[in-house]
Short mmCIF file of C-alpha atoms and ligand atoms in Angstrom, two decimals:
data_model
loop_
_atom_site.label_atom_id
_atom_site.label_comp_id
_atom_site.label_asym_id
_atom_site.label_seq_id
_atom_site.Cartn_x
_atom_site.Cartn_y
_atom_site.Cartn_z
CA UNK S 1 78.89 118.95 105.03
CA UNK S 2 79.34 118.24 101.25
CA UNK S 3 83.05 117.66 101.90
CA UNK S 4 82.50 115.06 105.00
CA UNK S 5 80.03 113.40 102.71
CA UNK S 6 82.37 112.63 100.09
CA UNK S 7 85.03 111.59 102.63
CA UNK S 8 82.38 109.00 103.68
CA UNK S 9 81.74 108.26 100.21
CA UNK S 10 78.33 109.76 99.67
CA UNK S 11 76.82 112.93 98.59
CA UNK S 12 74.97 115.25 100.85
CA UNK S 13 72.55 117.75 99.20
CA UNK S 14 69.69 120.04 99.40
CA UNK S 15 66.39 120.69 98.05
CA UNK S 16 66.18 124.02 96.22
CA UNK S 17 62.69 125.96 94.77
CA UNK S 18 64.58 127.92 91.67
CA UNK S 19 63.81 130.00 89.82
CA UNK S 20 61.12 132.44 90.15
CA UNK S 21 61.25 132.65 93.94
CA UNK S 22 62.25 134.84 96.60
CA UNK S 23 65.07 132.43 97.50
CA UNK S 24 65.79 133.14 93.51
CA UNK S 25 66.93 136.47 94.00
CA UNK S 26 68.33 136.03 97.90
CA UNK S 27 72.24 136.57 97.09
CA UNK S 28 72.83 135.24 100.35
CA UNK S 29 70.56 132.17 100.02
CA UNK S 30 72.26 131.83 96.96
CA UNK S 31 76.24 131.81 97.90
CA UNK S 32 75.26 129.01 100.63
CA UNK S 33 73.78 126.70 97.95
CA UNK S 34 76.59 127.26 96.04
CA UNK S 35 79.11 126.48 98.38
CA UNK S 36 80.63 123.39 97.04
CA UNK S 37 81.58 122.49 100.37
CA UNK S 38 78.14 122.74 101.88
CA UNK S 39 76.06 120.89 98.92
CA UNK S 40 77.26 118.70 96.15
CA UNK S 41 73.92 117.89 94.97
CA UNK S 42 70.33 119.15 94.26
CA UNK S 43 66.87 118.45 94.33
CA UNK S 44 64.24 120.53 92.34
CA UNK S 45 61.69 121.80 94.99
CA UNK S 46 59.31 122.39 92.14
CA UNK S 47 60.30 123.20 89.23
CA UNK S 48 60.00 119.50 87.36
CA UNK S 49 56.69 118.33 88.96
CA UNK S 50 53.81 118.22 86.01
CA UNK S 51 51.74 121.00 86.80
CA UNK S 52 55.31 122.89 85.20
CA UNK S 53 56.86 120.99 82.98
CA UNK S 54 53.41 119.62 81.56
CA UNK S 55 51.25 122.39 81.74
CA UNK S 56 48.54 121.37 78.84
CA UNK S 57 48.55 118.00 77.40
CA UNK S 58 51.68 117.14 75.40
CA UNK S 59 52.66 120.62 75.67
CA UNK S 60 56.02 120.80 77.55
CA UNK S 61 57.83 123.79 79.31
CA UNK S 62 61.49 123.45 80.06
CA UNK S 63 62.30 127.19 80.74
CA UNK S 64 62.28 126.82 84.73
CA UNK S 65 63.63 123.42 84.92
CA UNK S 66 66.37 124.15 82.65
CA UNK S 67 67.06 127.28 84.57
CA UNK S 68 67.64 124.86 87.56
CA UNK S 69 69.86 122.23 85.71
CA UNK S 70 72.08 125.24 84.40
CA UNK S 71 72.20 126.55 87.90
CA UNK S 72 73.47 122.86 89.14
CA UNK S 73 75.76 122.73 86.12
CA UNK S 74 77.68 125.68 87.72
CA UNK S 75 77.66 124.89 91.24
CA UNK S 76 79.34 121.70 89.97
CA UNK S 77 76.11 119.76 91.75
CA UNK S 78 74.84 116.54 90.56
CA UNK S 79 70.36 116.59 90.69
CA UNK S 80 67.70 114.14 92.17
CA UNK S 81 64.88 115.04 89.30
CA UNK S 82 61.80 114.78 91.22
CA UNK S 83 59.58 114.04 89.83
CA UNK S 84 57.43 111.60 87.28
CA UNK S 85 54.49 110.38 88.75
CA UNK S 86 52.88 112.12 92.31
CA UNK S 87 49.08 112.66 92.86
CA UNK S 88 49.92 115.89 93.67
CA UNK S 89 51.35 119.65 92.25
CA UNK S 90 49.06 117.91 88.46
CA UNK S 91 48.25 120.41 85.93
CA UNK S 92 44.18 120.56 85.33
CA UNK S 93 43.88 118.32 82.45
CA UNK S 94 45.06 115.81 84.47
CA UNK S 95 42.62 116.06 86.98
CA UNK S 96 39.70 117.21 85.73
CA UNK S 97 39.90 115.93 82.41
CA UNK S 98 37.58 117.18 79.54
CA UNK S 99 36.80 113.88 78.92
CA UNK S 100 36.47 111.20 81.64
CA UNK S 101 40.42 108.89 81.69
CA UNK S 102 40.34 105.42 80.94
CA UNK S 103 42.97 102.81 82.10
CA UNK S 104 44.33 103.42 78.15
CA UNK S 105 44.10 107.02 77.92
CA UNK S 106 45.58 107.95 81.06
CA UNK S 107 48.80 105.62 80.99
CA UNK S 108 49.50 107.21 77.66
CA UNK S 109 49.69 110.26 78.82
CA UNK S 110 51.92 109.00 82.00
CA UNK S 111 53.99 106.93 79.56
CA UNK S 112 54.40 110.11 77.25
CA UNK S 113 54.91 112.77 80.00
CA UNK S 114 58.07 110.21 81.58
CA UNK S 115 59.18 109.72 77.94
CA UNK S 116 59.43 113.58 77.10
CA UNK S 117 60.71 114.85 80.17
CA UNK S 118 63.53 111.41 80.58
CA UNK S 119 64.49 112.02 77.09
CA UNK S 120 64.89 116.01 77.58
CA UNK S 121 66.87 116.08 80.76
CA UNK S 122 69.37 113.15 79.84
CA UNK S 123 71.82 111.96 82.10
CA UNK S 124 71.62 115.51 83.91
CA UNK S 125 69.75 113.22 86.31
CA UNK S 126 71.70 111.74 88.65
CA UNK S 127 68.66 109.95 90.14
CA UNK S 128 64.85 110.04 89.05
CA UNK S 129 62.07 109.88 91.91
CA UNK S 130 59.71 107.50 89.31
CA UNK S 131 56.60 107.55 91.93
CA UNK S 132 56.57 109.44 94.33
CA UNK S 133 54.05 109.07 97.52
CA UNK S 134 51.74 106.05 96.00
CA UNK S 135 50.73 104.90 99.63
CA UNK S 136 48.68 106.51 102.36
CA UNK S 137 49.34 106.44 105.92
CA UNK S 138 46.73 103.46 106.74
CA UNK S 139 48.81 100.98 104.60
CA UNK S 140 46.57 101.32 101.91
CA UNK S 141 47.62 102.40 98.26
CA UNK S 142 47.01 106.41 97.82
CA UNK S 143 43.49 106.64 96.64
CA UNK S 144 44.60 109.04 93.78
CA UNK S 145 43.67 110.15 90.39
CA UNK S 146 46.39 107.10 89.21
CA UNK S 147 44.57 104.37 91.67
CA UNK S 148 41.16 104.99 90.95
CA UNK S 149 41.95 104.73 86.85
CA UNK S 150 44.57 102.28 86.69
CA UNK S 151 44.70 100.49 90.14
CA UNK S 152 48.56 99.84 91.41
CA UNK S 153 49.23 98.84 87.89
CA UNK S 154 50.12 102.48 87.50
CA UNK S 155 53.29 102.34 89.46
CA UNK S 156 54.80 99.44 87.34
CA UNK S 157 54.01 101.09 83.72
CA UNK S 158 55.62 104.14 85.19
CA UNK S 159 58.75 102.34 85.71
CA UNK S 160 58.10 100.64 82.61
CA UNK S 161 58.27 104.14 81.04
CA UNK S 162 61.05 105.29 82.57
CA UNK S 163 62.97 102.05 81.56
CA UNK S 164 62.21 102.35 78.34
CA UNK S 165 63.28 106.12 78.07
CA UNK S 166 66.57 104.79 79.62
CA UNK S 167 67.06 102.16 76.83
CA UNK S 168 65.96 104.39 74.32
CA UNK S 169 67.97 107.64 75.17
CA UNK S 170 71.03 105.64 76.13
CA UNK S 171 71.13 106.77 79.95
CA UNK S 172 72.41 105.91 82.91
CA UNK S 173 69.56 107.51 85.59
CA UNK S 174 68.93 105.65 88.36
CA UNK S 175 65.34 104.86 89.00
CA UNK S 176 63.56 105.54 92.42
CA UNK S 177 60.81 104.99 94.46
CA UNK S 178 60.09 108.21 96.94
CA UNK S 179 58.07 108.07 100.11
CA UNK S 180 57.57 109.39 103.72
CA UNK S 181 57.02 107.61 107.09
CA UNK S 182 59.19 104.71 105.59
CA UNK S 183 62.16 105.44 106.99
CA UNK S 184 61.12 102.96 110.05
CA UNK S 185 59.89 99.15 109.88
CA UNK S 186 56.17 99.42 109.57
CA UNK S 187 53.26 98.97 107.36
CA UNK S 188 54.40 101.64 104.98
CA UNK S 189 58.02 100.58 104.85
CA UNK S 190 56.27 97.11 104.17
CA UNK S 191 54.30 98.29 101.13
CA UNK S 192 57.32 99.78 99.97
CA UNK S 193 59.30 96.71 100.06
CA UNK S 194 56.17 94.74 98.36
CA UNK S 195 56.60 97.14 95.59
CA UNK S 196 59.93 96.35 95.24
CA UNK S 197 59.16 93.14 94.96
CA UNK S 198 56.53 92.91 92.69
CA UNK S 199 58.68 95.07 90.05
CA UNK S 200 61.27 92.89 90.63
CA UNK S 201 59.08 89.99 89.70
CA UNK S 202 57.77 91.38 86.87
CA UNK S 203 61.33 91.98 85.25
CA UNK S 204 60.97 95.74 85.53
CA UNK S 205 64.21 97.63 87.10
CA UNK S 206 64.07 99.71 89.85
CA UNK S 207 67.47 101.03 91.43
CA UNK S 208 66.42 102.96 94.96
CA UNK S 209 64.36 103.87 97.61
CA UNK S 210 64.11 107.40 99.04
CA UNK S 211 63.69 107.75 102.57
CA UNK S 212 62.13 111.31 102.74
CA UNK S 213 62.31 111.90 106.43
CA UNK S 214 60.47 114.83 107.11
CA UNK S 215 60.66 114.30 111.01
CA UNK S 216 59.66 116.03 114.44
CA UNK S 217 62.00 117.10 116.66
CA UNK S 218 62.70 114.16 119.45
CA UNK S 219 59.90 112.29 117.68
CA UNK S 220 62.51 110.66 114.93
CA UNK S 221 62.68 106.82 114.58
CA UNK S 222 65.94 105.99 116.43
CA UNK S 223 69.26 105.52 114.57
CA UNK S 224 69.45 101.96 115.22
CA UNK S 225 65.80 101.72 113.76
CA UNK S 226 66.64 103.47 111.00
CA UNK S 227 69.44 101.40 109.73
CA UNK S 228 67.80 98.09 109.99
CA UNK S 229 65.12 99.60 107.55
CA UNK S 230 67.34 100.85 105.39
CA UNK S 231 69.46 97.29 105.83
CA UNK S 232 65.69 95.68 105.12
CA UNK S 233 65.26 97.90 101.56
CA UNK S 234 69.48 97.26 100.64
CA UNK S 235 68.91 93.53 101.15
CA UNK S 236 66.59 93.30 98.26
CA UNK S 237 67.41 92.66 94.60
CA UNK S 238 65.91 94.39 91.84
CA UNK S 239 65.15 92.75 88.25
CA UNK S 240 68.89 93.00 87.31
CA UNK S 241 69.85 91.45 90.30
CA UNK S 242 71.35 94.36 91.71
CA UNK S 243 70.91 95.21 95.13
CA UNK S 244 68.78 97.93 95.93
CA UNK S 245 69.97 101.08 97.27
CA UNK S 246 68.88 103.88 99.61
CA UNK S 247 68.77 107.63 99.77
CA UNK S 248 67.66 110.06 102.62
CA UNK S 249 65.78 112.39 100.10
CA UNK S 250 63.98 114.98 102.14
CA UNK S 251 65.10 115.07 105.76
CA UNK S 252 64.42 117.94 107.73
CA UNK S 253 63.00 117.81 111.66
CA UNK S 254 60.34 120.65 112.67
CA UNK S 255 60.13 121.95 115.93
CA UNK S 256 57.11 123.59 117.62
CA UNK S 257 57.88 126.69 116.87
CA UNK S 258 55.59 129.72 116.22
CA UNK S 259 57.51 132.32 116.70
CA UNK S 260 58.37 134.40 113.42
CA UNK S 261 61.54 132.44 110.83
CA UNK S 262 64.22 135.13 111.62
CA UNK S 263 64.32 134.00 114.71
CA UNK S 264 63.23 131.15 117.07
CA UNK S 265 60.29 131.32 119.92
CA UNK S 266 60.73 130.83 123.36
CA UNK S 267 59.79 126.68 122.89
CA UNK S 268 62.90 126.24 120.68
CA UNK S 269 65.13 126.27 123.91
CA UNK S 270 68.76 125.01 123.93
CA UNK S 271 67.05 121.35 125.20
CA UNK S 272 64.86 121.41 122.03
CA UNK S 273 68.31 122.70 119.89
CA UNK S 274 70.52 120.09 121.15
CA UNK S 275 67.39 117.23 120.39
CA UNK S 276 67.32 118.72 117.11
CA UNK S 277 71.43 118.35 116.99
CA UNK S 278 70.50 114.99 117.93
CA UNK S 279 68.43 114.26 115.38
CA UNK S 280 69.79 115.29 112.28
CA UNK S 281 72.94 112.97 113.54
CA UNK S 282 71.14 110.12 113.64
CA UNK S 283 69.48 110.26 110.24
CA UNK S 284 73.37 110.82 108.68
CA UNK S 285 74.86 108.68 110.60
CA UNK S 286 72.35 105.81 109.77
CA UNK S 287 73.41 106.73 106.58
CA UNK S 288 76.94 106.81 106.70
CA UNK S 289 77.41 103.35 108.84
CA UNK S 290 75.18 101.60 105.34
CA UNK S 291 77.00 100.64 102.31
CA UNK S 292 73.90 101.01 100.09
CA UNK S 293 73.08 104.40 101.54
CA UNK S 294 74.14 106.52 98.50
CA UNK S 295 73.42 109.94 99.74
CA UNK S 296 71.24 112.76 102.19
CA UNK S 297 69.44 116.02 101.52
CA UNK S 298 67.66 117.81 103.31
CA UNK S 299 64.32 119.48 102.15
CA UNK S 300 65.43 123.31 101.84
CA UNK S 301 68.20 124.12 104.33
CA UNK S 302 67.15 127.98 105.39
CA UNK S 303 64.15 128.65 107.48
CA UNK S 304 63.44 132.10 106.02
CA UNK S 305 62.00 129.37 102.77
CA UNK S 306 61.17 126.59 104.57
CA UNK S 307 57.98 124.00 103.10
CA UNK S 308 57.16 123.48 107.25
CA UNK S 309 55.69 126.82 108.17
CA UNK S 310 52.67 126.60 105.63
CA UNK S 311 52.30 123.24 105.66
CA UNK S 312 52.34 122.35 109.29
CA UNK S 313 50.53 125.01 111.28
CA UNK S 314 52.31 126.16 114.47
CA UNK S 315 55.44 123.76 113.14
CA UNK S 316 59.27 125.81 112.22
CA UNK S 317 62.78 125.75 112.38
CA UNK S 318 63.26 122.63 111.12
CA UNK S 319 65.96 123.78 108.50
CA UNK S 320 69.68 123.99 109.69
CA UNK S 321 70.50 127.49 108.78
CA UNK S 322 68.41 130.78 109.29
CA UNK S 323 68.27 134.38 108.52
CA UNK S 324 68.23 136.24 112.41
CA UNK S 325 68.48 140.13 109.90
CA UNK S 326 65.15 137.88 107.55
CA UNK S 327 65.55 137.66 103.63
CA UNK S 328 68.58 138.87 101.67
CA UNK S 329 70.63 139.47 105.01
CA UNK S 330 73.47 136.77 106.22
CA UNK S 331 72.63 133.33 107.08
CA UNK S 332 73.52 131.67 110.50
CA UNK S 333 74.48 128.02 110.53
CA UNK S 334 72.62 125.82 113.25
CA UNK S 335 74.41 123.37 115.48
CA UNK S 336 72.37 121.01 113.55
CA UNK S 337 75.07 121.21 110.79
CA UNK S 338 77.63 119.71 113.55
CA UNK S 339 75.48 117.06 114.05
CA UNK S 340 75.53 116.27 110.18
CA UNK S 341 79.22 116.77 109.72
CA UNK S 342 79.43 114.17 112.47
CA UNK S 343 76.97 112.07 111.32
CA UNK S 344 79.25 111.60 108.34
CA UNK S 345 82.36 111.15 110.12
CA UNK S 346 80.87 108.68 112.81
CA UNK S 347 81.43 111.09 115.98
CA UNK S 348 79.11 111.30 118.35
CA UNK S 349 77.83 114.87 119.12
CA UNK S 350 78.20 116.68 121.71
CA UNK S 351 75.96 119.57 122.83
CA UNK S 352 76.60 122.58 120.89
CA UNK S 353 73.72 125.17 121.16
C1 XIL K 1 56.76 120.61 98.55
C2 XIL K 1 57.50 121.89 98.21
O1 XIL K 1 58.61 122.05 99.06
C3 XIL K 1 56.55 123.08 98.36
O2 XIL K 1 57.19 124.27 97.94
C4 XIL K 1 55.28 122.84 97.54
O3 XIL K 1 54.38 123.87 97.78
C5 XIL K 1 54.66 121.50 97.90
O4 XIL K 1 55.60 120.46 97.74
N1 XIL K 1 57.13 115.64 99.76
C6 XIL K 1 57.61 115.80 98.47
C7 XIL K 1 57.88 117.16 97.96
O5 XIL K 1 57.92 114.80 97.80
O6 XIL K 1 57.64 117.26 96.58
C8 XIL K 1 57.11 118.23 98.71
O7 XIL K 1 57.60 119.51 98.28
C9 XIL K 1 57.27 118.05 100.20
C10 XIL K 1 56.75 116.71 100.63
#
């Protein structure tokens, strides 16, 4: 997948939760992420949102992240950091403070979490997911611990933050904006754009929009629908005017599936397989046919750890490789990864399950 990627120009890559989980230890798990020609980039499940890295005020731990950067480092993978600012996965202090935020006090903190963790992972970012999530599915701004302090003046100190750490540390980390059900024209996509926009008015850089797509099965916006989003967000110019690019950040496509992860139930049929085929292709292959489309992972790529199972009840086998013997046993690659290779190289697929 990795190697069709860079033949199209792009990178294709894969969340990972490491260390300290069972993936951690799966030596089969393991070998497939570090397959060069499977992933040539990573995303931190985990390991760099707040609640770790930030634990108590202005006391920072860098023992699992760094873990994760050295592990990148010698799979030869370049890593999405994700992430700076989300209104979720917060240590305590931050939202139940001893002592009620103000507008002041809490930006500080923002501004001097972004600076400390920019300045201590360097460049080792390829990309930085800046905000993550600030909108809710009503086209209304997230009403978060962030909103109901600062109002959406949050989202452009944090990108004032992370511009400064770039100035002052001397980097070249792109900055991003991170969100779901925007991968389609709608009122999300719309705020997304806006905030774009307003950035970009205020003289503040911001480099890219992730697309997370976290889809369902036969459910996913089209391909051509897709692509004229992700033509609407590559259109725009940010404060250097640069125009904006695109990432698929998070794409994975859930089935209805409750039978156990080493192996599918009797709804996943070869229809549902060959949808799911389907799908994948036209996420990558929006991707591929769009200049300003830097890139696609996929949100963990092995059912056995999948986010989808506890998160959406009833909901599985979204990932493109499973575990038919369960944990530490082989891995089985999905037709899905057909679809992606040919996603990349502009084939359309056939039926393979
Ligand atoms: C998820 C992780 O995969 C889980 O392990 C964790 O329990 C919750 O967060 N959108 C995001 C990611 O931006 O950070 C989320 O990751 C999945 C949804």
């Amino acid at each position: 997948m990795a190697d069709a990627a860079k033949a199209a120009g792009k990178y294709f890559g894969t969340a990972a939760d490491y260390p300290g989980t069972g993936e951690g230890s799966d030596p089969y798990y393991l070998a497939a992420l570090a397959n060069p020609h499977n992933f040539d980039q990573i995303t931190p499940a985990n390991i760099m949102k707040w609640v770790y890295v930030e634990p108590q005020q202005n006391v920072f731990d860098y023992t699992g992240a760094d873990q994760f950067v050295a592990l990148a480092k010698a799979n030869d993978q370049i890593i999405r950091c994700h992430n700076l600012n989300w209104y979720n996965q917060l240590p305590n202090w931050i939202t139940y403070p001893a002592v009620p935020w103000t507008n002041d006090t809490l930006m500080a903190a923002l501004r001097n979490h972004i600076d400390n963790v920019m300045g201590h992972f360097g460049d080792d970012c390829y990309h930085w997911d800046v905000v993550n999530e600030a909108f809710d599915d009503s086209g209304n701004f997230r009403n978060d611990i962030w909103y109901q302090v600062s109002g959406p003046s949050y989202i452009s100190v944090a990108f004032e933050a992370a511009n400064a750490a770039k100035a002052k540390y001397g980097l070249k980390t792109k900055l991003y904006y991170n969100d779901y059900n925007i991968e389609y024209n709608g009122a999300k996509s719309t705020l997304a754009k806006q905030l774009v926009a307003n950035l970009t008015a205020q003289g503040i850089n911001i480099d890219g929009v992730g697309l997370q797509s976290h889809f369902i099965v036969g459910s996913t916006p089209n391909e051509a629908s897709q692509a004229s989003n992700m033509a609407s967000f590559t259109a725009l110019k940010n404060a250097n005017g640069v125009n904006i690019e695109v990432a698929i950040t998070e794409l994975d496509v859930r089935t209805a599936d409750t039978g156990s992860i080493s192996c599918p139930s009797a709804s996943v049929t070869v229809a549902v397989q060959n949808q799911q085929v389907k799908d994948y292709f036209n996420s990558v292959n929006a991707c591929a046919l769009t200049a300003g489309c830097v890139g696609v992972t996929v949100w963990d790529f092995d059912d056995t750890y999948s986010w989808i199972p506890s998160t959406f009840a009833g909901q599985g086998w979204g990932d493109i490789y499973y575990q038919p013997g369960g944990a530490n046993q082989p891995l089985v690659g999905k037709a899905a990864i057909d679809g992606i290779i040919d996603g990349f190289q502009n084939v359309q697929p056939g039926t393979y399950a």
